[in-house]
CSV table of C-alpha atoms and ligand atoms in Angstrom, one decimal:
chain,number,residue,atom,x,y,z
A,1,MET,CA,-34.9,44.0,-19.3
A,2,LYS,CA,-32.4,43.3,-21.9
A,3,SER,CA,-29.8,42.4,-19.3
A,4,PHE,CA,-32.2,40.3,-17.4
A,5,LEU,CA,-33.1,38.2,-20.6
A,6,SER,CA,-29.5,37.8,-21.4
A,7,ALA,CA,-28.7,36.6,-17.6
A,8,ALA,CA,-31.4,34.4,-17.8
A,9,LEU,CA,-30.3,32.9,-21.1
A,10,VAL,CA,-26.8,32.3,-19.8
A,11,ALA,CA,-28.2,30.5,-16.8
A,12,ILE,CA,-30.3,28.3,-18.9
A,13,VAL,CA,-27.5,27.5,-21.3
A,14,SER,CA,-25.1,26.8,-18.2
A,15,VAL,CA,-27.6,24.4,-16.7
A,16,LEU,CA,-28.0,22.7,-19.9
A,17,LEU,CA,-24.3,22.4,-20.4
A,18,VAL,CA,-24.0,20.9,-17.0
A,19,PHE,CA,-26.5,18.1,-17.6
A,20,CYS,CA,-26.0,17.5,-21.1
A,21,GLY,CA,-22.2,18.4,-21.4
A,22,SER,CA,-19.8,16.2,-23.1
A,23,GLY,CA,-20.4,12.9,-21.5
A,24,ARG,CA,-18.9,14.2,-18.1
A,25,GLN,CA,-21.6,12.9,-16.0
A,26,ALA,CA,-21.6,9.1,-15.7
A,27,GLN,CA,-23.9,6.9,-14.2
A,28,LYS,CA,-22.4,4.5,-11.6
A,29,GLY,CA,-22.7,0.8,-12.4
A,30,ASN,CA,-26.2,0.4,-10.7
A,31,GLY,CA,-27.7,3.5,-12.2
A,32,ALA,CA,-28.6,4.8,-8.5
A,33,SER,CA,-26.7,8.1,-8.8
A,34,VAL,CA,-24.8,10.4,-10.8
A,35,ILE,CA,-21.1,10.9,-10.4
A,36,ASP,CA,-18.6,13.1,-12.6
A,37,SER,CA,-16.5,10.5,-14.4
A,38,SER,CA,-13.8,13.2,-15.6
A,39,LYS,CA,-12.6,13.0,-12.1
A,40,GLY,CA,-10.4,10.2,-10.9
A,41,LEU,CA,-10.1,8.7,-7.1
A,42,LYS,CA,-7.4,11.3,-6.1
A,43,ASP,CA,-10.0,14.1,-7.1
A,44,HIS,CA,-12.9,12.5,-5.1
A,45,PHE,CA,-10.9,12.0,-2.3
A,46,ALA,CA,-9.0,15.4,-2.4
A,47,ASN,CA,-10.1,16.4,0.8
A,48,SER,CA,-9.6,13.2,2.6
A,49,PHE,CA,-6.3,11.3,1.8
A,50,ALA,CA,-3.7,10.8,-1.2
A,51,ILE,CA,-4.9,7.7,-3.2
A,52,GLY,CA,-1.8,5.7,-4.2
A,53,VAL,CA,-0.9,2.6,-6.2
A,54,ALA,CA,1.9,0.2,-6.4
A,55,VAL,CA,3.6,-0.1,-9.6
A,56,SER,CA,6.4,-1.8,-11.8
A,57,PRO,CA,8.5,0.2,-14.1
A,58,ARG,CA,6.9,-2.1,-16.8
A,59,ALA,CA,3.5,-1.1,-15.9
A,60,LEU,CA,4.5,2.5,-16.8
A,61,LYS,CA,4.9,1.6,-20.4
A,62,THR,CA,1.3,0.3,-20.9
A,63,ASP,CA,-1.8,1.8,-21.3
A,64,GLU,CA,-2.0,1.5,-17.5
A,65,ALA,CA,0.1,4.8,-17.2
A,66,ALA,CA,-2.9,6.8,-18.5
A,67,LEU,CA,-5.1,5.2,-15.8
A,68,ILE,CA,-2.7,6.0,-13.1
A,69,ARG,CA,-2.3,9.6,-14.3
A,70,GLN,CA,-5.9,10.0,-14.3
A,71,GLN,CA,-6.7,8.2,-10.9
A,72,PHE,CA,-3.7,8.3,-8.5
A,73,ASN,CA,-1.6,11.1,-7.0
A,74,SER,CA,0.8,8.8,-5.1
A,75,ILE,CA,3.2,5.8,-6.2
A,76,THR,CA,4.8,3.1,-4.3
A,77,PRO,CA,7.5,1.2,-6.4
A,78,GLU,CA,6.1,-2.5,-5.8
A,79,ASN,CA,9.6,-4.0,-5.9
A,80,ALA,CA,12.2,-1.5,-7.4
A,81,MET,CA,13.4,0.2,-4.3
A,82,LYS,CA,13.7,-3.0,-2.1
A,83,MET,CA,17.2,-4.1,-0.9
A,84,GLY,CA,17.7,-7.1,-3.2
A,85,PRO,CA,16.7,-5.2,-6.4
A,86,ILE,CA,18.5,-2.0,-5.8
A,87,HIS,CA,21.7,-3.2,-3.9
A,88,PRO,CA,22.5,-6.5,-5.4
A,89,ARG,CA,26.3,-6.6,-4.4
A,90,GLU,CA,27.9,-4.8,-1.7
A,91,ASN,CA,29.6,-2.3,-3.9
A,92,GLU,CA,26.8,-2.3,-6.8
A,93,TYR,CA,23.4,-0.4,-6.8
A,94,PHE,CA,21.0,-1.0,-9.6
A,95,TRP,CA,19.2,2.5,-9.9
A,96,ARG,CA,17.6,2.2,-13.3
A,97,ASP,CA,14.1,1.0,-12.4
A,98,ALA,CA,13.7,3.2,-9.3
A,99,ASP,CA,14.8,6.1,-11.4
A,100,SER,CA,12.5,5.3,-14.1
A,101,ILE,CA,9.5,5.2,-11.7
A,102,MET,CA,10.6,8.5,-10.2
A,103,ALA,CA,10.9,10.1,-13.5
A,104,PHE,CA,7.5,9.1,-14.2
A,105,ALA,CA,6.1,10.4,-11.0
A,106,GLU,CA,7.7,13.7,-11.2
A,107,THR,CA,6.7,14.1,-14.9
A,108,ASN,CA,3.2,13.7,-14.0
A,109,GLY,CA,3.1,15.6,-10.5
A,110,ILE,CA,2.6,12.4,-8.5
A,111,ARG,CA,3.9,11.9,-5.0
A,112,VAL,CA,6.2,8.7,-4.2
A,113,ARG,CA,6.0,6.6,-1.3
A,114,GLY,CA,9.6,4.7,-0.9
A,115,HIS,CA,9.2,0.9,-0.2
A,116,ASN,CA,11.3,-0.2,1.7
A,117,LEU,CA,14.6,0.2,3.4
A,118,CYS,CA,14.8,-3.0,5.8
A,119,TRP,CA,12.8,-6.3,5.6
A,120,HIS,CA,13.4,-10.1,6.0
A,121,ASN,CA,12.4,-10.8,2.4
A,122,GLN,CA,13.8,-9.7,-0.7
A,123,SER,CA,17.4,-9.0,1.1
A,124,PRO,CA,20.5,-9.7,-0.8
A,125,ARG,CA,22.3,-12.7,0.6
A,126,TRP,CA,25.5,-11.0,0.9
A,127,MET,CA,24.1,-8.5,3.4
A,128,PHE,CA,24.4,-11.2,6.3
A,129,THR,CA,27.7,-13.0,5.4
A,130,ASN,CA,31.4,-12.3,5.1
A,131,GLU,CA,33.6,-13.3,2.2
A,132,LYS,CA,34.2,-16.7,4.1
A,133,GLY,CA,30.4,-17.2,4.2
A,134,ASP,CA,30.3,-16.7,7.9
A,135,THR,CA,27.3,-14.7,9.4
A,136,VAL,CA,28.6,-11.1,10.2
A,137,SER,CA,28.6,-9.4,13.5
A,138,SER,CA,26.0,-7.1,14.6
A,139,GLU,CA,28.2,-4.0,14.3
A,140,THR,CA,29.0,-5.1,10.6
A,141,LEU,CA,25.4,-5.6,9.8
A,142,LEU,CA,24.2,-2.1,11.1
A,143,GLN,CA,27.3,-0.6,9.2
A,144,ARG,CA,25.9,-2.3,6.1
A,145,LEU,CA,22.4,-1.1,6.7
A,146,LYS,CA,23.6,2.6,7.5
A,147,GLU,CA,25.4,2.5,4.2
A,148,HIS,CA,22.4,1.0,2.4
A,149,ILE,CA,19.7,3.4,3.7
A,150,THR,CA,22.1,6.7,3.6
A,151,ALA,CA,22.7,5.8,-0.3
A,152,VAL,CA,19.1,5.1,-1.2
A,153,VAL,CA,17.5,7.8,0.8
A,154,GLY,CA,20.2,10.2,0.0
A,155,ARG,CA,19.7,9.5,-3.8
A,156,TYR,CA,16.1,10.9,-3.8
A,157,LYS,CA,16.4,13.4,-0.9
A,158,GLY,CA,13.7,15.7,-1.2
A,159,ARG,CA,11.7,13.8,-3.8
A,160,ILE,CA,10.5,10.9,-2.0
A,161,TYR,CA,7.8,12.1,0.7
A,162,ALA,CA,7.5,9.1,3.0
A,163,TRP,CA,9.5,5.9,3.5
A,164,ASP,CA,8.6,2.4,4.7
A,165,VAL,CA,11.8,2.1,6.7
A,166,VAL,CA,11.2,-1.3,8.5
A,167,ASN,CA,8.7,-3.7,7.4
A,168,GLU,CA,7.2,-6.6,8.8
A,169,ALA,CA,9.6,-7.0,11.8
A,170,ILE,CA,6.6,-8.2,14.0
A,171,SER,CA,6.1,-12.2,14.6
A,172,ASP,CA,2.6,-13.5,13.2
A,173,ARG,CA,3.1,-16.2,16.1
A,174,LYS,CA,1.0,-15.6,19.2
A,175,ASP,CA,3.9,-16.4,21.5
A,176,GLU,CA,6.6,-14.5,19.8
A,177,TYR,CA,7.2,-10.6,19.8
A,178,MET,CA,9.5,-10.1,17.0
A,179,ARG,CA,10.0,-11.9,13.7
A,180,ASN,CA,12.8,-14.4,13.9
A,181,SER,CA,14.8,-12.9,10.8
A,182,PRO,CA,18.4,-12.5,10.2
A,183,TRP,CA,18.2,-8.9,11.2
A,184,TYR,CA,16.7,-9.7,14.6
A,185,ARG,CA,19.0,-12.8,15.2
A,186,ILE,CA,22.2,-10.8,14.4
A,187,CYS,CA,21.5,-7.3,15.8
A,188,GLY,CA,18.2,-7.9,18.3
A,189,GLU,CA,15.6,-5.2,18.4
A,190,GLN,CA,18.1,-2.3,17.9
A,191,PHE,CA,18.0,-2.6,14.2
A,192,ILE,CA,14.7,-1.0,14.0
A,193,ALA,CA,15.4,2.1,15.9
A,194,LYS,CA,18.7,2.4,14.0
A,195,ALA,CA,17.2,2.1,10.6
A,196,PHE,CA,15.0,4.9,11.4
A,197,GLU,CA,17.7,7.0,12.8
A,198,TYR,CA,20.0,6.3,9.4
A,199,ALA,CA,16.7,7.1,7.2
A,200,HIS,CA,16.0,10.5,9.3
A,201,ALA,CA,19.8,11.5,8.9
A,202,ALA,CA,19.6,11.1,5.3
A,203,ASP,CA,16.7,12.9,4.5
A,204,PRO,CA,15.5,15.0,7.4
A,205,GLY,CA,12.3,16.0,5.4
A,206,ALA,CA,11.1,12.4,4.8
A,207,LEU,CA,8.1,10.9,6.8
A,208,LEU,CA,9.1,7.7,7.9
A,209,PHE,CA,6.7,4.6,8.7
A,210,TYR,CA,6.7,1.2,10.3
A,211,ASN,CA,4.6,-0.9,8.0
A,212,ASP,CA,2.9,-4.5,8.6
A,213,TYR,CA,0.2,-7.0,7.8
A,214,ASN,CA,-2.1,-8.9,9.9
A,215,GLU,CA,-2.7,-5.6,11.5
A,216,ILE,CA,-6.5,-6.5,12.1
A,217,ASP,CA,-5.5,-9.5,14.1
A,218,PRO,CA,-6.0,-8.4,17.8
A,219,VAL,CA,-2.7,-10.0,19.0
A,220,LYS,CA,-0.6,-8.9,16.3
A,221,ARG,CA,-2.4,-5.4,16.4
A,222,GLU,CA,-1.0,-4.9,19.8
A,223,LYS,CA,2.3,-6.2,19.2
A,224,ILE,CA,2.7,-3.5,16.4
A,225,TYR,CA,1.1,-0.7,18.6
A,226,ARG,CA,3.6,-1.7,21.4
A,227,LEU,CA,6.6,-1.4,19.1
A,228,VAL,CA,5.5,1.8,17.4
A,229,LYS,CA,4.5,3.5,20.7
A,230,ARG,CA,7.9,2.5,22.4
A,231,LEU,CA,9.7,3.9,19.5
A,232,LYS,CA,7.8,7.2,19.4
A,233,ASP,CA,8.2,7.3,23.3
A,234,ALA,CA,11.9,6.7,22.9
A,235,GLY,CA,12.3,9.8,20.6
A,236,VAL,CA,13.1,7.7,17.6
A,237,PRO,CA,12.2,9.7,14.3
A,238,ILE,CA,9.1,7.8,13.3
A,239,HIS,CA,6.0,9.6,11.9
A,240,GLY,CA,3.6,7.0,11.1
A,241,VAL,CA,2.2,3.8,11.0
A,242,GLY,CA,1.6,1.7,7.8
A,243,LEU,CA,-1.3,-0.7,7.6
A,244,GLN,CA,-0.7,-2.9,4.8
A,245,ALA,CA,-4.6,-4.1,4.4
A,246,HIS,CA,-4.2,-7.2,2.3
A,247,TRP,CA,-7.6,-8.2,2.9
A,248,ALA,CA,-10.4,-10.5,1.7
A,249,ILE,CA,-14.3,-10.4,1.3
A,250,ASN,CA,-14.6,-11.9,4.6
A,251,GLU,CA,-12.4,-9.7,6.6
A,252,PRO,CA,-11.9,-7.4,8.3
A,253,GLY,CA,-15.2,-7.6,10.4
A,254,ASP,CA,-16.8,-4.3,11.1
A,255,GLU,CA,-15.7,-4.2,14.7
A,256,GLU,CA,-12.1,-5.4,13.8
A,257,LEU,CA,-11.8,-2.6,11.3
A,258,GLU,CA,-13.1,0.2,13.8
A,259,ASN,CA,-10.9,-1.3,16.6
A,260,THR,CA,-7.7,-1.3,14.3
A,261,LEU,CA,-8.4,2.2,12.9
A,262,ALA,CA,-9.1,3.6,16.4
A,263,ARG,CA,-6.1,2.0,18.1
A,264,PHE,CA,-3.5,3.1,15.6
A,265,SER,CA,-5.0,6.6,15.5
A,266,SER,CA,-4.5,6.9,19.1
A,267,LEU,CA,-1.0,6.8,18.6
A,268,GLY,CA,-1.0,10.6,17.5
A,269,LEU,CA,1.1,9.6,14.6
A,270,GLN,CA,-0.1,9.4,10.7
A,271,VAL,CA,-1.7,6.5,9.5
A,272,GLN,CA,-1.4,5.3,6.2
A,273,ILE,CA,-3.1,2.2,4.3
A,274,THR,CA,0.0,1.2,2.4
A,275,GLU,CA,-1.2,-1.9,0.3
A,276,LEU,CA,-4.7,-2.3,0.1
A,277,ASP,CA,-6.5,-5.0,-1.9
A,278,ILE,CA,-9.7,-7.3,-1.4
A,279,SER,CA,-9.1,-10.8,-2.3
A,280,VAL,CA,-12.5,-12.5,-3.7
A,281,TYR,CA,-11.3,-15.7,-1.8
A,282,ASN,CA,-12.3,-16.2,1.9
A,283,LYS,CA,-9.2,-15.5,4.3
A,284,GLU,CA,-9.2,-18.8,6.0
A,285,HIS,CA,-9.5,-20.8,2.7
A,286,ASN,CA,-7.0,-18.4,1.2
A,287,ALA,CA,-4.0,-20.0,3.1
A,288,ARG,CA,-4.4,-23.7,2.2
A,289,GLU,CA,-6.9,-24.8,-0.6
A,290,ARG,CA,-6.2,-24.8,-4.4
A,291,LYS,CA,-9.7,-24.5,-5.2
A,292,PRO,CA,-12.0,-21.7,-4.0
A,293,GLU,CA,-15.0,-23.1,-2.0
A,294,ASP,CA,-17.3,-22.8,-4.8
A,295,GLY,CA,-15.0,-24.5,-6.8
A,296,ASN,CA,-15.0,-21.5,-9.4
A,297,THR,CA,-12.1,-19.3,-10.0
A,298,ASP,CA,-14.3,-16.7,-11.9
A,299,PHE,CA,-15.5,-13.3,-10.6
A,300,THR,CA,-18.9,-14.6,-10.0
A,301,ALA,CA,-21.7,-12.2,-9.2
A,302,ASP,CA,-21.6,-13.5,-5.5
A,303,LYS,CA,-18.0,-12.6,-5.2
A,304,GLU,CA,-18.4,-9.5,-6.7
A,305,GLN,CA,-21.4,-8.3,-4.4
A,306,LYS,CA,-19.2,-9.4,-1.3
A,307,GLN,CA,-16.3,-7.4,-2.5
A,308,ILE,CA,-18.4,-4.3,-3.2
A,309,ASP,CA,-19.8,-4.6,0.4
A,310,ARG,CA,-16.3,-4.9,1.8
A,311,TYR,CA,-15.0,-2.1,-0.2
A,312,ARG,CA,-17.6,0.2,0.9
A,313,LYS,CA,-17.3,-0.5,4.4
A,314,CYS,CA,-13.6,-0.1,4.4
A,315,PHE,CA,-13.8,3.2,2.8
A,316,ALA,CA,-16.6,4.6,5.0
A,317,ALA,CA,-14.2,3.6,8.0
A,318,PHE,CA,-11.2,5.4,6.4
A,319,HIS,CA,-13.4,8.4,5.8
A,320,LYS,CA,-14.4,8.5,9.4
A,321,TYR,CA,-10.6,8.4,10.4
A,322,ARG,CA,-9.5,10.8,7.6
A,323,LYS,CA,-7.9,13.5,10.0
A,324,GLN,CA,-5.4,10.6,11.0
A,325,ILE,CA,-5.2,8.7,7.6
A,326,SER,CA,-3.1,10.6,5.1
A,327,SER,CA,-3.1,8.2,2.2
A,328,VAL,CA,-4.7,5.0,1.0
A,329,THR,CA,-2.4,2.9,-1.5
A,330,PHE,CA,-3.8,0.0,-3.6
A,331,TRP,CA,-1.2,-3.0,-4.2
A,332,ASN,CA,-1.3,-3.0,-7.9
A,333,ILE,CA,-3.2,-1.2,-10.5
A,334,SER,CA,-5.8,-3.6,-12.2
A,335,ASP,CA,-7.5,-7.4,-12.0
A,336,ARG,CA,-5.3,-7.5,-15.2
A,337,ALA,CA,-2.4,-8.6,-13.0
A,338,SER,CA,-1.8,-8.6,-9.4
A,339,TRP,CA,0.5,-10.3,-6.8
A,340,LEU,CA,-2.2,-12.3,-5.7
A,341,ASP,CA,-2.6,-14.1,-9.1
A,342,ASN,CA,-1.4,-17.8,-8.2
A,343,PHE,CA,-1.0,-16.9,-4.6
A,344,PRO,CA,-1.1,-18.7,-2.2
A,345,VAL,CA,-1.9,-21.5,-5.0
A,346,ARG,CA,-0.7,-21.6,-8.4
A,347,GLY,CA,-3.6,-21.6,-11.1
A,348,ARG,CA,-5.7,-19.5,-9.2
A,349,LYS,CA,-6.8,-16.0,-10.4
A,350,ASP,CA,-7.8,-13.3,-8.2
A,351,TYR,CA,-9.9,-10.0,-8.6
A,352,PRO,CA,-8.8,-7.9,-5.7
A,353,LEU,CA,-8.8,-4.4,-7.4
A,354,LEU,CA,-11.3,-1.4,-8.2
A,355,PHE,CA,-10.1,-1.8,-12.2
A,356,ASP,CA,-10.9,-4.8,-14.2
A,357,LYS,CA,-8.7,-6.5,-16.8
A,358,ASN,CA,-9.7,-3.9,-19.6
A,359,LEU,CA,-8.9,-1.1,-16.9
A,360,GLN,CA,-12.5,-0.3,-16.7
A,361,PRO,CA,-14.0,0.8,-13.2
A,362,LYS,CA,-15.8,-2.1,-11.5
A,363,LYS,CA,-19.0,-1.5,-9.6
A,364,ALA,CA,-16.9,-1.5,-6.5
A,365,TYR,CA,-15.2,1.5,-7.7
A,366,TRP,CA,-18.5,3.9,-7.8
A,367,GLU,CA,-19.4,2.3,-4.2
A,368,VAL,CA,-16.0,3.6,-3.1
A,369,VAL,CA,-16.2,6.9,-4.9
A,370,GLU,CA,-19.7,7.4,-2.9
A,371,THR,CA,-18.2,7.2,0.3
A,372,ALA,CA,-15.9,10.5,-0.6
A,373,HIS,CA,-19.1,12.7,-1.0
B,1,LIG,O1,3.9,-7.6,-4.9
B,1,LIG,C1,5.3,-7.8,-4.3
B,1,LIG,C2,5.6,-9.0,-5.2
B,1,LIG,O2,5.8,-8.5,-6.6
B,1,LIG,C3,7.1,-9.7,-4.7
B,1,LIG,O3,7.3,-11.0,-5.5
B,1,LIG,C4,6.8,-9.9,-3.2
B,1,LIG,C5,8.0,-10.5,-2.7
B,1,LIG,O4,7.7,-11.2,-1.4
B,1,LIG,O5,6.5,-8.6,-2.7
B,1,LIG,C6,5.2,-8.2,-3.0
B,1,LIG,O6,4.9,-7.1,-2.1
B,1,LIG,C7,4.8,-7.4,-1.0
B,1,LIG,C8,5.3,-5.9,-0.1
B,1,LIG,O7,6.4,-5.4,-0.6
B,1,LIG,C9,5.4,-6.3,1.4
B,1,LIG,N1,3.9,-6.6,1.8
B,1,LIG,C10,3.6,-7.8,1.2
B,1,LIG,C11,3.4,-7.5,-0.4
B,1,LIG,C12,2.7,-8.8,-1.0
B,1,LIG,O8,3.4,-10.0,-0.7
């Protein structure tokens, strides 16, 4: 009898602790359900995919660092490992920023996605010319690419679990396959396979990705698919495709999203969402207009609701494809500052992420979390 009473008492106290306990149960924004707020995104999605964020070394010295530790289990250096910043002159590497991000990640048990080894943008000018200023030969350029990849991947061997090896090599023009970049002009398509081979030789344990944007556009999607499939079929060491996912409140449509995830999943490689954000401005409008359609650059209730809906649909689709999707990375931490501020027009503020400028979770955050359960 006595043991029954004490067991009953323990049970009652446990239930009380769970329901009243130390504020760990939080109402989500609209009060509709109860979610454990002591958990971060990484914990909610622990059974689905890693949750990452793009960072600068500066952000890691601010209050954003605590938010990163709490919410994310993967980090991508936003700029610090790109060719221009990390290899400014032929015989000179600048490791400080990349090393500081690595140190933060390793101290906090966070995985690192390397970004990126070969891109038409943020490439140093010396890469493509000789001392006279003439364009180098394809042999010289490939040799330089090899030296670059061997040095960067080699430095972090065993510590960076995945690399975006080639970034954005496909053209956005409907009538063109490869982007007309210096890499392509000088070397032809072979630079892509070579970059993967160099990276694999430098760290055979790293997962290697091809990464691109406008992946939801049916024409560009097929070009990306074709490239990755050809690399895979040719035995090139490629392990996944990175979908950048720079999206907006009016895209992707449900069908576009489903078709995109289904198509890339069918490759039999890993799929990673590498640069997710959802701009609060309509996509078509984004490209040209200085002012948003409603003339308002605030985070209005209408924009907020559309963004909530889009985020929920995206994560519901990611959940469906969780066997193929191994990570989802946000491009920046909070609406305090993101690359979309002033892009594509100066003076326009965007609110594309799940945390507001005070680093508090937005309503969209709670909707996203619900898709995990
Ligand atoms: O967020 C990055 C920004 O700080 C840089 O100025 C910019 C340079 O082009 O690159 C941004 O990141 C890009 C990423 O490396 C590749 N995909 C598109 C991203 C947003 O432009």
